[in-house]
């Protein structure tokens, strides 16, 4: 019922920046939170950041705090992840997700996008 499309991934050098976008459509009235997660091959999906759609309250994983910023544009039904100071360890497929409550585990979210690849070279 909710469709999410990520974009903005690519290849950057260490220290560079990218801005990821997550565009939502469909029945989004019950989707109160949007989260960003990332996953590398053979690793667990990792929480990155979450935002309350209505209030803009945010929460970040410690490893990205101070480097990444999550924000939203309610008029466009779009959430952004501004990533600065990228490191090779940030190389992952990044996914956005939405659900009724904000959380730091993937099970808190109901709908997921297909992901966008971020590669950071050393």
PDB file of C-alpha atoms in Angstrom:
ATOM      1  CA  UNK A   1       0.000   0.000   0.000  1.00  0.00           C
ATOM      2  CA  UNK A   2       3.042   2.254   0.396  1.00  0.00           C
ATOM      3  CA  UNK A   3       5.683   2.449  -2.289  1.00  0.00           C
ATOM      4  CA  UNK A   4       9.166   3.744  -1.540  1.00  0.00           C
ATOM      5  CA  UNK A   5      11.805   4.557  -4.131  1.00  0.00           C
ATOM      6  CA  UNK A   6      15.371   5.364  -3.126  1.00  0.00           C
ATOM      7  CA  UNK A   7      17.747   7.323  -5.303  1.00  0.00           C
ATOM      8  CA  UNK A   8      20.999   9.240  -5.076  1.00  0.00           C
ATOM      9  CA  UNK A   9      23.495   6.464  -4.547  1.00  0.00           C
ATOM     10  CA  UNK A  10      26.750   6.284  -6.416  1.00  0.00           C
ATOM     11  CA  UNK A  11      30.514   6.108  -6.205  1.00  0.00           C
ATOM     12  CA  UNK A  12      32.388   8.734  -4.209  1.00  0.00           C
ATOM     13  CA  UNK A  13      35.839   9.103  -2.733  1.00  0.00           C
ATOM     14  CA  UNK A  14      36.452   9.022   0.989  1.00  0.00           C
ATOM     15  CA  UNK A  15      35.544  12.351   2.523  1.00  0.00           C
ATOM     16  CA  UNK A  16      32.944  13.079  -0.121  1.00  0.00           C
ATOM     17  CA  UNK A  17      29.215  13.572   0.168  1.00  0.00           C
ATOM     18  CA  UNK A  18      26.005  12.135  -1.218  1.00  0.00           C
ATOM     19  CA  UNK A  19      22.354  12.913  -0.670  1.00  0.00           C
ATOM     20  CA  UNK A  20      19.952  10.008  -0.794  1.00  0.00           C
ATOM     21  CA  UNK A  21      16.253  10.509  -1.448  1.00  0.00           C
ATOM     22  CA  UNK A  22      13.308   8.334  -0.500  1.00  0.00           C
ATOM     23  CA  UNK A  23      10.106   9.204  -2.331  1.00  0.00           C
ATOM     24  CA  UNK A  24       6.907   7.772  -0.881  1.00  0.00           C
ATOM     25  CA  UNK A  25       3.585   7.215  -2.593  1.00  0.00           C
ATOM     26  CA  UNK A  26       0.375   5.360  -1.931  1.00  0.00           C
ATOM     27  CA  UNK A  27      -1.439   5.187   1.380  1.00  0.00           C
ATOM     28  CA  UNK A  28       1.024   6.932   3.674  1.00  0.00           C
ATOM     29  CA  UNK A  29      -1.324   8.333   6.326  1.00  0.00           C
ATOM     30  CA  UNK A  30      -0.428   5.606   8.829  1.00  0.00           C
ATOM     31  CA  UNK A  31       3.298   5.809   8.118  1.00  0.00           C
ATOM     32  CA  UNK A  32       4.442   7.973  11.003  1.00  0.00           C
ATOM     33  CA  UNK A  33       8.158   7.263  10.804  1.00  0.00           C
ATOM     34  CA  UNK A  34      10.741   6.799   8.086  1.00  0.00           C
ATOM     35  CA  UNK A  35      14.017   5.046   8.710  1.00  0.00           C
ATOM     36  CA  UNK A  36      17.217   4.527   6.797  1.00  0.00           C
ATOM     37  CA  UNK A  37      19.059   1.226   7.047  1.00  0.00           C
ATOM     38  CA  UNK A  38      22.080  -0.171   5.258  1.00  0.00           C
ATOM     39  CA  UNK A  39      23.302  -3.648   4.495  1.00  0.00           C
ATOM     40  CA  UNK A  40      26.554  -5.022   3.156  1.00  0.00           C
ATOM     41  CA  UNK A  41      26.950  -8.528   1.728  1.00  0.00           C
ATOM     42  CA  UNK A  42      26.866 -11.243   4.376  1.00  0.00           C
ATOM     43  CA  UNK A  43      26.122  -8.726   7.114  1.00  0.00           C
ATOM     44  CA  UNK A  44      23.071  -7.835   9.146  1.00  0.00           C
ATOM     45  CA  UNK A  45      20.927  -4.894   8.173  1.00  0.00           C
ATOM     46  CA  UNK A  46      22.101  -1.902  10.194  1.00  0.00           C
ATOM     47  CA  UNK A  47      20.114   1.043  11.496  1.00  0.00           C
ATOM     48  CA  UNK A  48      21.272   4.452  10.279  1.00  0.00           C
ATOM     49  CA  UNK A  49      18.677   7.106  11.127  1.00  0.00           C
ATOM     50  CA  UNK A  50      14.973   7.670  11.620  1.00  0.00           C
ATOM     51  CA  UNK A  51      12.635  10.645  11.492  1.00  0.00           C
ATOM     52  CA  UNK A  52       9.084  11.302  12.592  1.00  0.00           C
ATOM     53  CA  UNK A  53       7.209  12.376   9.490  1.00  0.00           C
ATOM     54  CA  UNK A  54       5.019  14.957  11.179  1.00  0.00           C
ATOM     55  CA  UNK A  55       7.312  16.482  13.805  1.00  0.00           C
ATOM     56  CA  UNK A  56      10.737  16.069  12.244  1.00  0.00           C
ATOM     57  CA  UNK A  57      12.243  14.514  15.379  1.00  0.00           C
ATOM     58  CA  UNK A  58      15.314  12.484  14.507  1.00  0.00           C
ATOM     59  CA  UNK A  59      17.545   9.790  15.930  1.00  0.00           C
ATOM     60  CA  UNK A  60      20.880   8.559  14.610  1.00  0.00           C
ATOM     61  CA  UNK A  61      23.137   5.596  14.995  1.00  0.00           C
ATOM     62  CA  UNK A  62      26.297   6.524  16.861  1.00  0.00           C
ATOM     63  CA  UNK A  63      28.513   5.640  13.920  1.00  0.00           C
ATOM     64  CA  UNK A  64      26.918   8.270  11.671  1.00  0.00           C
ATOM     65  CA  UNK A  65      26.061  10.959  14.205  1.00  0.00           C
ATOM     66  CA  UNK A  66      27.631  14.250  13.201  1.00  0.00           C
ATOM     67  CA  UNK A  67      28.163  13.118   9.606  1.00  0.00           C
ATOM     68  CA  UNK A  68      24.685  12.181   8.366  1.00  0.00           C
ATOM     69  CA  UNK A  69      21.513  14.247   8.503  1.00  0.00           C
ATOM     70  CA  UNK A  70      17.998  12.952   7.921  1.00  0.00           C
ATOM     71  CA  UNK A  71      15.299  15.401   6.889  1.00  0.00           C
ATOM     72  CA  UNK A  72      11.915  15.428   5.214  1.00  0.00           C
ATOM     73  CA  UNK A  73       9.849  17.484   2.805  1.00  0.00           C
ATOM     74  CA  UNK A  74       6.217  16.818   3.685  1.00  0.00           C
ATOM     75  CA  UNK A  75       4.899  18.496   0.548  1.00  0.00           C
ATOM     76  CA  UNK A  76       6.914  16.111  -1.621  1.00  0.00           C
ATOM     77  CA  UNK A  77       6.488  13.030   0.592  1.00  0.00           C
ATOM     78  CA  UNK A  78      10.237  12.667   0.437  1.00  0.00           C
ATOM     79  CA  UNK A  79      12.856  11.930   3.073  1.00  0.00           C
ATOM     80  CA  UNK A  80      16.518  12.709   2.537  1.00  0.00           C
ATOM     81  CA  UNK A  81      19.725  11.377   3.979  1.00  0.00           C
ATOM     82  CA  UNK A  82      22.575  13.845   3.591  1.00  0.00           C
ATOM     83  CA  UNK A  83      25.836  11.961   4.023  1.00  0.00           C
ATOM     84  CA  UNK A  84      29.016  13.950   4.601  1.00  0.00           C
ATOM     85  CA  UNK A  85      32.490  12.778   5.447  1.00  0.00           C
ATOM     86  CA  UNK A  86      31.871   9.405   3.843  1.00  0.00           C
ATOM     87  CA  UNK A  87      34.204   6.577   4.743  1.00  0.00           C
ATOM     88  CA  UNK A  88      34.860   3.240   3.026  1.00  0.00           C
ATOM     89  CA  UNK A  89      33.012   1.584   5.910  1.00  0.00           C
ATOM     90  CA  UNK A  90      29.861   3.383   4.745  1.00  0.00           C
ATOM     91  CA  UNK A  91      29.815   1.284   1.565  1.00  0.00           C
ATOM     92  CA  UNK A  92      26.468  -0.493   1.588  1.00  0.00           C
ATOM     93  CA  UNK A  93      23.105  -0.742  -0.054  1.00  0.00           C
ATOM     94  CA  UNK A  94      20.919   1.843   1.652  1.00  0.00           C
ATOM     95  CA  UNK A  95      17.221   1.216   2.193  1.00  0.00           C
ATOM     96  CA  UNK A  96      14.431   3.454   3.367  1.00  0.00           C
ATOM     97  CA  UNK A  97      11.461   2.079   5.253  1.00  0.00           C
ATOM     98  CA  UNK A  98       8.295   3.359   6.863  1.00  0.00           C
ATOM     99  CA  UNK A  99       5.992   2.232   9.616  1.00  0.00           C
ATOM    100  CA  UNK A 100       3.712   3.402  12.414  1.00  0.00           C
ATOM    101  CA  UNK A 101       6.460   3.954  14.992  1.00  0.00           C
ATOM    102  CA  UNK A 102      10.069   5.029  14.928  1.00  0.00           C
ATOM    103  CA  UNK A 103      12.573   2.410  15.935  1.00  0.00           C
ATOM    104  CA  UNK A 104      16.136   1.223  15.531  1.00  0.00           C
ATOM    105  CA  UNK A 105      15.382  -2.346  14.472  1.00  0.00           C
ATOM    106  CA  UNK A 106      14.125  -3.346  11.061  1.00  0.00           C
ATOM    107  CA  UNK A 107      11.057  -5.112  12.436  1.00  0.00           C
ATOM    108  CA  UNK A 108       9.640  -1.734  13.457  1.00  0.00           C
ATOM    109  CA  UNK A 109       9.047  -0.907   9.787  1.00  0.00           C
ATOM    110  CA  UNK A 110       6.442  -2.327   7.456  1.00  0.00           C
ATOM    111  CA  UNK A 111       7.260  -1.065   3.966  1.00  0.00           C
ATOM    112  CA  UNK A 112      10.673  -1.044   2.317  1.00  0.00           C
ATOM    113  CA  UNK A 113      12.218   0.365  -0.810  1.00  0.00           C
ATOM    114  CA  UNK A 114      14.467  -1.557  -3.176  1.00  0.00           C
ATOM    115  CA  UNK A 115      17.667   0.131  -2.049  1.00  0.00           C
ATOM    116  CA  UNK A 116      20.316   2.347  -3.579  1.00  0.00           C
ATOM    117  CA  UNK A 117      24.000   1.426  -3.689  1.00  0.00           C
ATOM    118  CA  UNK A 118      26.615   3.650  -2.063  1.00  0.00           C
ATOM    119  CA  UNK A 119      30.271   2.900  -2.720  1.00  0.00           C
ATOM    120  CA  UNK A 120      33.033   4.881  -1.018  1.00  0.00           C
ATOM    121  CA  UNK A 121      36.542   4.408  -2.362  1.00  0.00           C
ATOM    122  CA  UNK A 122      39.653   4.857  -0.255  1.00  0.00           C
TER     123      UNK A 122
END
